[in-house]
Coordinates of N, CA and C in Angstrom, one line a residue:
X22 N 5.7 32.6 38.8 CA 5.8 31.3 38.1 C 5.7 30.1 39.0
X23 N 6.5 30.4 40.2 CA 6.2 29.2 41.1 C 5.0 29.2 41.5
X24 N 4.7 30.1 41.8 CA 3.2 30.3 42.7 C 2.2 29.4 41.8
X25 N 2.1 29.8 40.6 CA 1.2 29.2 39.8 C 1.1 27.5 39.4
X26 N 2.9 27.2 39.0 CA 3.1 25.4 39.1 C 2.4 24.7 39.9
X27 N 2.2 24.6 41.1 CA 1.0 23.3 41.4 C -0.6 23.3 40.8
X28 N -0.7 24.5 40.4 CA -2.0 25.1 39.9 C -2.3 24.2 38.5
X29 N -1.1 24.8 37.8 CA -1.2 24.1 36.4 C -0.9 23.1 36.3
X30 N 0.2 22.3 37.1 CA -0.2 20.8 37.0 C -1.2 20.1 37.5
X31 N -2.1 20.8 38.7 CA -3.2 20.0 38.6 C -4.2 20.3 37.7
X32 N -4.3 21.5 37.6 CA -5.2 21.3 35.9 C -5.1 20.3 34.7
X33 N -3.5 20.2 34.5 CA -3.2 19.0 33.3 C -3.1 17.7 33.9
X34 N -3.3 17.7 35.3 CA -3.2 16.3 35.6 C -4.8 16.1 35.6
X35 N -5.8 16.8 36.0 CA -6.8 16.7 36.1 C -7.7 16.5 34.4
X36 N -6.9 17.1 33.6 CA -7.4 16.9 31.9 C -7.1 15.8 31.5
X37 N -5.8 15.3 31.8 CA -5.0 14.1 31.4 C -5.8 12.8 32.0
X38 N -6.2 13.0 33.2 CA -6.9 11.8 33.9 C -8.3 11.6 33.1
X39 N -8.9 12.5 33.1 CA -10.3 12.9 32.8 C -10.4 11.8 30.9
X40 N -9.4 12.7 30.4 CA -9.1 12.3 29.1 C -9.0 10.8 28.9
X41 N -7.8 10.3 29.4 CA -7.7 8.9 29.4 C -8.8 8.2 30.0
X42 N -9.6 8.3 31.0 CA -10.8 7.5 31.5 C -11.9 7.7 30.4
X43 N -12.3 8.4 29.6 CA -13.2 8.4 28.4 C -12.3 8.1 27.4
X44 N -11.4 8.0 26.9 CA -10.6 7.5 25.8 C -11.2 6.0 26.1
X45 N -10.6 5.2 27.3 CA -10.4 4.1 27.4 C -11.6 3.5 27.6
X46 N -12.9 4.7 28.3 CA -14.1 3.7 28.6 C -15.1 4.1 27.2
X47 N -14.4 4.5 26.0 CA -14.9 4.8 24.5 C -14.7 3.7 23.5
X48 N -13.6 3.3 23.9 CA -12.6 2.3 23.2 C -13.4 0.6 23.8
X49 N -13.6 0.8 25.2 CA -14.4 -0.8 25.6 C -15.4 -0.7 25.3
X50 N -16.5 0.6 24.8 CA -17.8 0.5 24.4 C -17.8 0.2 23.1
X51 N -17.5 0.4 22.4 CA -17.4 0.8 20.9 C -16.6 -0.4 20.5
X52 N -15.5 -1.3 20.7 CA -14.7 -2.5 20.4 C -14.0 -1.9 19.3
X53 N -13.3 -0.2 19.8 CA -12.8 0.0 18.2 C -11.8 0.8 18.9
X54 N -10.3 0.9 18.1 CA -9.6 1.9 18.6 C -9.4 2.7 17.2
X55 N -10.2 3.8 17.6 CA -9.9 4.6 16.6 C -9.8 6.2 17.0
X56 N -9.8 7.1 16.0 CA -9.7 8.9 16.1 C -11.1 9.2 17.1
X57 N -12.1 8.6 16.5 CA -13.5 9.1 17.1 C -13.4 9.0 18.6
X58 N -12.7 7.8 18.9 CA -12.2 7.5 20.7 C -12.0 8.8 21.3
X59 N -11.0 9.6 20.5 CA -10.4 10.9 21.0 C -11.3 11.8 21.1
X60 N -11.8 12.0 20.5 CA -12.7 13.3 19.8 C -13.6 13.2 21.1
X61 N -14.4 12.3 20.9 CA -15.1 12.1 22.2 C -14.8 12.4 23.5
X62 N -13.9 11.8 23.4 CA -13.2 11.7 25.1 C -12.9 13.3 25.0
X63 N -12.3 13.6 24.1 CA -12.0 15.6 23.9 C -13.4 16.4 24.7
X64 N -14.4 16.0 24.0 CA -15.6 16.7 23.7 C -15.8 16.8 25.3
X65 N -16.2 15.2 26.1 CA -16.2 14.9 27.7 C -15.5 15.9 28.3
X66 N -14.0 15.5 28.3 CA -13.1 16.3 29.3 C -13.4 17.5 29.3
X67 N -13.8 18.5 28.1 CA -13.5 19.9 28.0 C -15.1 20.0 28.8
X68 N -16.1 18.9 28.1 CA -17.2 19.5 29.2 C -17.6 19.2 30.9
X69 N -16.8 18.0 31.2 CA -16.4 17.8 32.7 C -15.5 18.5 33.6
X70 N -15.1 19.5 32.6 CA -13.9 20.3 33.6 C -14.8 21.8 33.4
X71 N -15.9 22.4 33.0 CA -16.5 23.6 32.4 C -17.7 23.3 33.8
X72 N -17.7 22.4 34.5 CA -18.9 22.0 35.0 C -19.3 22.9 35.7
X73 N -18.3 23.2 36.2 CA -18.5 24.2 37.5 C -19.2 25.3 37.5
X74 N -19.0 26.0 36.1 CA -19.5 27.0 35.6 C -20.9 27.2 35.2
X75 N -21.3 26.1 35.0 CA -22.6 26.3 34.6 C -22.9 25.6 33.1
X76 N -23.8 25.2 32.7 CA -24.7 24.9 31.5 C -24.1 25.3 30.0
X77 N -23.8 26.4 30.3 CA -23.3 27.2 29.2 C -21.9 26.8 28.9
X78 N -21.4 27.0 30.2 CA -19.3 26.5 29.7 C -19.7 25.1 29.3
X79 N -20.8 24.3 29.9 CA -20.4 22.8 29.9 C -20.5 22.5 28.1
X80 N -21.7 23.4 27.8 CA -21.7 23.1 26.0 C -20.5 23.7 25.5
X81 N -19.9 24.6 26.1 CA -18.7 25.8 25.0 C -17.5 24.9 25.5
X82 N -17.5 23.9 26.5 CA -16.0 23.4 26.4 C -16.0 22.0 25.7
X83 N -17.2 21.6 25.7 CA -17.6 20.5 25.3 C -17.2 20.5 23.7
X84 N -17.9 21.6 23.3 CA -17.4 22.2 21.7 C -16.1 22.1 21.5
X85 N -15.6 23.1 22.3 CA -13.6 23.2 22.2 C -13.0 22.4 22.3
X86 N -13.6 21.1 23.3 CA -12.4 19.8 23.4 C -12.4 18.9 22.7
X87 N -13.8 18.9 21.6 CA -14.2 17.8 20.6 C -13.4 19.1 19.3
X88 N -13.2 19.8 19.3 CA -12.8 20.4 18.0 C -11.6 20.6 18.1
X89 N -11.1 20.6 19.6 CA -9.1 20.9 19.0 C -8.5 19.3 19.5
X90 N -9.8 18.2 19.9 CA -9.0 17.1 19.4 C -9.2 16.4 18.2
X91 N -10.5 17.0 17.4 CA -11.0 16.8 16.0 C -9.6 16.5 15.3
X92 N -9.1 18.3 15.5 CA -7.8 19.0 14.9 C -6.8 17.8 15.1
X93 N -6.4 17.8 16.5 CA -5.3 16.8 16.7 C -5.3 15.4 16.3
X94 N -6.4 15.0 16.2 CA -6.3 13.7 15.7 C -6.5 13.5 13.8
X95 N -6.9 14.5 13.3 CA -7.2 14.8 12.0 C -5.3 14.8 11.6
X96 N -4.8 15.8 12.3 CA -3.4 16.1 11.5 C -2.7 15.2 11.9
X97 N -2.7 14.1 12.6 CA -2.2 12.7 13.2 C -2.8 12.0 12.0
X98 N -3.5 11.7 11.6 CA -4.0 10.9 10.3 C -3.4 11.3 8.8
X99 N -3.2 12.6 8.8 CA -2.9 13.6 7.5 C -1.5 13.3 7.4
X100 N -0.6 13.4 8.9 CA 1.1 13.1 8.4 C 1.1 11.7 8.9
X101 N -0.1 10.6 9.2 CA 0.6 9.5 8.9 C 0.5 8.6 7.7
X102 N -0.5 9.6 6.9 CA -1.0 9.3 5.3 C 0.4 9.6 4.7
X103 N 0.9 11.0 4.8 CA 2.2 11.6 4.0 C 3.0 11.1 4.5
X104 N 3.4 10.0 5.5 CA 4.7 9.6 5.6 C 5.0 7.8 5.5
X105 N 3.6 7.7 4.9 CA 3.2 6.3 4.2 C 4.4 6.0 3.4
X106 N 4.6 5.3 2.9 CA 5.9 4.7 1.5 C 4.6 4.2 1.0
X107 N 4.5 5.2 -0.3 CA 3.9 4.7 -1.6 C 4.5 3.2 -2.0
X108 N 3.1 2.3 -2.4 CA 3.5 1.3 -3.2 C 4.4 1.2 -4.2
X109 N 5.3 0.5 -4.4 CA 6.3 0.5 -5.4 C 5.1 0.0 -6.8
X110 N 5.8 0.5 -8.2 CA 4.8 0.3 -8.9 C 6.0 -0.8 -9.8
X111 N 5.5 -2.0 -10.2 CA 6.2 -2.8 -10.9 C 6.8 -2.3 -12.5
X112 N 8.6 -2.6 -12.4 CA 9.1 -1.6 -13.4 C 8.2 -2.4 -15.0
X113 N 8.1 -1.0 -15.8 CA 7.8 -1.6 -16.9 C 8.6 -2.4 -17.8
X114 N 8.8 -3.4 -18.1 CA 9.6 -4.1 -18.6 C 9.1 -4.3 -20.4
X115 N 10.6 -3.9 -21.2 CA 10.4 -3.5 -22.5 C 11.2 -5.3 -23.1
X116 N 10.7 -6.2 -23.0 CA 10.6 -7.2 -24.0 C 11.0 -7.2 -25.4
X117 N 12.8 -7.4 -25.3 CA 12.9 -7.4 -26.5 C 12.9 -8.7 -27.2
X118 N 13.3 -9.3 -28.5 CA 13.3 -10.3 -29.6 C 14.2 -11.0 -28.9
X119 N 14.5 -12.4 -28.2 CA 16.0 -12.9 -27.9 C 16.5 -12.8 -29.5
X120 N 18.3 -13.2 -28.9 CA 18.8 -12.8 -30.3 C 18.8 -14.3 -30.8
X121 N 18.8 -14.7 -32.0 CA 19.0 -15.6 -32.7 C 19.9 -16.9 -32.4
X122 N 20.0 -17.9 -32.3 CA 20.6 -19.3 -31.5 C 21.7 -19.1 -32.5
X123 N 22.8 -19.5 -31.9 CA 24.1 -18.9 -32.8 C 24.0 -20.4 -34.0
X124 N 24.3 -19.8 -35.2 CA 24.8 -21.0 -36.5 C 25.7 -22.0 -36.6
X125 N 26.5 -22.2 -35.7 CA 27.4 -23.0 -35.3 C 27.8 -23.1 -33.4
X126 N 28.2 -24.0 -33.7 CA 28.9 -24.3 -32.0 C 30.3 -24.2 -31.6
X127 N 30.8 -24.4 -30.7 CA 31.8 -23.6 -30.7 C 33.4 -24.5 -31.7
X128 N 32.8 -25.7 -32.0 CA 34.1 -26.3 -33.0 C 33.8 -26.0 -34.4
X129 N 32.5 -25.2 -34.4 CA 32.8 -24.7 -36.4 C 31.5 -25.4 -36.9
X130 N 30.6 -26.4 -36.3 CA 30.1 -27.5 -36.7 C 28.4 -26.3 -36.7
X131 N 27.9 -26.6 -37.9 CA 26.5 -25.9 -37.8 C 25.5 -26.3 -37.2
X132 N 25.3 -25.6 -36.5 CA 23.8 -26.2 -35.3 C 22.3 -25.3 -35.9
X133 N 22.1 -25.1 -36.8 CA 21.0 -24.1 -37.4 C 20.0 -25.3 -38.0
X134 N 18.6 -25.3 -38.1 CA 17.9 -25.8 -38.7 C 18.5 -26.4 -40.3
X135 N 18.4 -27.7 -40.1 CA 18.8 -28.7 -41.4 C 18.2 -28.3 -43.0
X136 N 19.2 -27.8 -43.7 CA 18.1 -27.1 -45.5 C 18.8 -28.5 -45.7
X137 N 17.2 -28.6 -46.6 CA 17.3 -29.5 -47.6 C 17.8 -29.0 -49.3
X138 N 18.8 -29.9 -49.5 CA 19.5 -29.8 -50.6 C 19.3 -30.3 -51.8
X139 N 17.9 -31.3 -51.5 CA 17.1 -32.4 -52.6 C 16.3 -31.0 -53.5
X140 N 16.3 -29.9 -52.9 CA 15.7 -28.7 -54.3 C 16.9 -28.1 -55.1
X141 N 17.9 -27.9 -54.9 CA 18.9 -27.6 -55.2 C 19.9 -28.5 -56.4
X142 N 19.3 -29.5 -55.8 CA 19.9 -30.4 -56.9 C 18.6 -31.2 -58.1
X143 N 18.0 -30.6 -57.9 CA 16.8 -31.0 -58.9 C 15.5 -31.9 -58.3
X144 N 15.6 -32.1 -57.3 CA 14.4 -33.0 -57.1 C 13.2 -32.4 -56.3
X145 N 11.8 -32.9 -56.3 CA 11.3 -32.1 -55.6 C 10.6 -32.9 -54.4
X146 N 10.7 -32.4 -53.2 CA 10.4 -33.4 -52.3 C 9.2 -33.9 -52.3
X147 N 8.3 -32.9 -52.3 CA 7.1 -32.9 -52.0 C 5.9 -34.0 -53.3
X148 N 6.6 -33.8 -54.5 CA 6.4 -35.3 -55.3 C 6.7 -36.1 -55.1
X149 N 8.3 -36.3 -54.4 CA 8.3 -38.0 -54.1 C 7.9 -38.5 -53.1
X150 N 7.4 -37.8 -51.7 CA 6.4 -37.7 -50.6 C 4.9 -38.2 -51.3
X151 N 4.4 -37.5 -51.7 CA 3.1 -37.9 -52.6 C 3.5 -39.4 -53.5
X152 N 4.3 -39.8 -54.3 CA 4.6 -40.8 -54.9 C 4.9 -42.1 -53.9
X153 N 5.3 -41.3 -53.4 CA 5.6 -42.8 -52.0 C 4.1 -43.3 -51.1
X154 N 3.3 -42.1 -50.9 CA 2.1 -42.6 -50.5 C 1.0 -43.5 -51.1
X155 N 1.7 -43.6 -52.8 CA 0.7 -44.0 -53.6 C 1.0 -45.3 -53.8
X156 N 1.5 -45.9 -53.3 CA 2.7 -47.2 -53.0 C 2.0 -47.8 -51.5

């Protein structure tokens, strides 16, 4: 395990570097920061580090590094959708009748629309309204 530690960190320091210098020179081309930044820069690193190999690794890591950061940046979208807070939806509000303006006030005295008592006692308004017009 020791033997191997400088090995492996320069591999991930070598992916890490590689990575961020196409992330960042994707993001100044493009005027965008988005998932695609990654993908790309994925696609680059896996095929700048395959170089050595030949033609063949350069397309098969080039594949691998645009598809498992496809992955990574896809499921980084997916739980930052699911951990959104839904819009609150405005409560429905059930509008009832106000109740009725009370009949009196509070010393006994009636505060209700004024009845006219001129039918009650024989007269009719609405003739002597007309009668008075004709005047």
């Amino acid at each position: 395990m020791r033997l191997r530690a400088p090995a492996t960190g320069g591999a991930f320091a070598m992916w890490g570097g590689c990575f961020c210098t196409f992330d960042c020179t994707f993001t100044f081309l493009r005027k965008k920061e988005d998932p695609w930044n990654a993908v790309m820069a994925g696609a680059c690193t896996g095929g700048i580090l395959a170089a050595r190999a030949g033609t063949r690794a350069i397309v098969t890591g080039a594949a691998v590094g645009g598809f498992l950061l496809g992955l990574i940046e896809g499921m980084g979208l997916l739980v930052g959708r699911m951990m959104q807070p839904t819009p609150m939806q405005a409560p429905v509000e059930h509008r009832q009748k106000p109740p009725p303006p009370p009949t009196s006030n509070i010393y006994g005295i009636p505060t209700d629309t004024p009845r006219r008592f001129s039918a009650e006692i024989g007269f009719n308004d609405v003739a002597e309204i007309e009668a008075e017009d004709r005047f």
